[in-house]
Coordinates of C-alpha atoms in Angstrom, one line a residue:
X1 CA 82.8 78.8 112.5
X2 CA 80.6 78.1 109.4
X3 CA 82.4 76.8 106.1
X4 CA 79.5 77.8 104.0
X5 CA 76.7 80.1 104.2
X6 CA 73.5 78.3 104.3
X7 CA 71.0 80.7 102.7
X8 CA 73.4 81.2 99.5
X9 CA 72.8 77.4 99.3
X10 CA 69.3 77.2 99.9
X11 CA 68.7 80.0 97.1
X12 CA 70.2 78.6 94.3
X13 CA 68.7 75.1 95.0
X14 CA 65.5 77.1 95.3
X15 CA 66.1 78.5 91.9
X16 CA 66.8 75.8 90.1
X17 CA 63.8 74.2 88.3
X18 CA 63.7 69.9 90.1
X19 CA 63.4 68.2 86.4
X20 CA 65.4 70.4 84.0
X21 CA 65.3 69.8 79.9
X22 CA 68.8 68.6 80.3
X23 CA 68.8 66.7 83.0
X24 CA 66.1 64.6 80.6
X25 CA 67.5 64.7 77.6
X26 CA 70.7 63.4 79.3
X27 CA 69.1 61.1 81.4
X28 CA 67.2 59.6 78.3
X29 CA 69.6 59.3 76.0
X30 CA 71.7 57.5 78.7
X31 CA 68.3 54.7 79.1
X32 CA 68.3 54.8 75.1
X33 CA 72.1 54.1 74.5
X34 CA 72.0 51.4 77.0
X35 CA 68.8 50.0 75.4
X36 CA 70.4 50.0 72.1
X37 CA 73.6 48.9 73.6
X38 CA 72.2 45.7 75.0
X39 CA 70.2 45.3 71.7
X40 CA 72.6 44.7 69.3
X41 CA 74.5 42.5 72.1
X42 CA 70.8 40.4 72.0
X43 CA 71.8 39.5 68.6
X44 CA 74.8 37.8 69.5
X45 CA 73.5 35.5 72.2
X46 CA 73.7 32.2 71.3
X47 CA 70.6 30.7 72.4
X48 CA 67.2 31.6 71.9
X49 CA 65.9 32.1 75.2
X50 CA 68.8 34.5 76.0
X51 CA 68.2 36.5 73.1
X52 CA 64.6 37.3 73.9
X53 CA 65.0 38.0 77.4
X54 CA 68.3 40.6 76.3
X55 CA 65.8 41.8 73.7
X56 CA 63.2 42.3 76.2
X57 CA 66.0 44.3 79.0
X58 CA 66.4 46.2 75.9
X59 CA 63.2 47.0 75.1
X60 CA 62.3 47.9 78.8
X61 CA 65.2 50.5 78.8
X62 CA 64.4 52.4 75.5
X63 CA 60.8 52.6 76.8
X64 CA 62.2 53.9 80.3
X65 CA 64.6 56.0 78.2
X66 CA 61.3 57.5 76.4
X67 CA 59.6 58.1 79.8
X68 CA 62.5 59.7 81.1
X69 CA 62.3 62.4 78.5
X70 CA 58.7 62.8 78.2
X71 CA 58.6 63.2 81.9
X72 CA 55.8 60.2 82.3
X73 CA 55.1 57.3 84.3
X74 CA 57.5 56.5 86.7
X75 CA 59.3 60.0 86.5
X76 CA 56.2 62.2 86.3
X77 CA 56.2 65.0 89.4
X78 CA 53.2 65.2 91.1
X79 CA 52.2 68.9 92.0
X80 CA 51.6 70.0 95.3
X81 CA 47.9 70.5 96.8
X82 CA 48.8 73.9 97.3
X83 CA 50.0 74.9 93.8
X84 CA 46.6 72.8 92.8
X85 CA 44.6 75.2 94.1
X86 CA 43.3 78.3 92.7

């Protein structure tokens, strides 16, 4: 007895584009509020050394945040060899 029927599945997986405009918009803003999150908590740290490396964690998630959406380094898609060629 099957509980789900496999090539229904497999279809609308198929369908579905892998990196969608929501799925980075979401994703980025998430990088980008946690950046700016962690930010304005880098101004509250009392000692200097703590505030520059929270300032730098900040920094390095509103530029992951950026990357996200823009879909480039780390979370760039390689295409296939196949769909390279003509």
């Amino acid at each position: 007895m099957k509980l789900y029927n496999s090539e229904a599945m497999s279809t609308t997986a198929e369908s579905k584009p892998p990196d969608c405009f929501a799925c980075r918009a979401v994703g980025g803003a998430g990088l980008i509020g946690i950046g700016g999150y962690l930010g304005i908590n880098a101004t509250k740290n009392k000692t200097t050394l703590g505030k520059y490396f929270v300032s730098f964690l900040s920094f390095g998630f509103i530029c992951l945040g950026v990357a996200r959406y823009k879909q480039t380094f780390p979370f760039h898609r390689k295409q296939e060899l196949g769909n390279q060629q003509k």
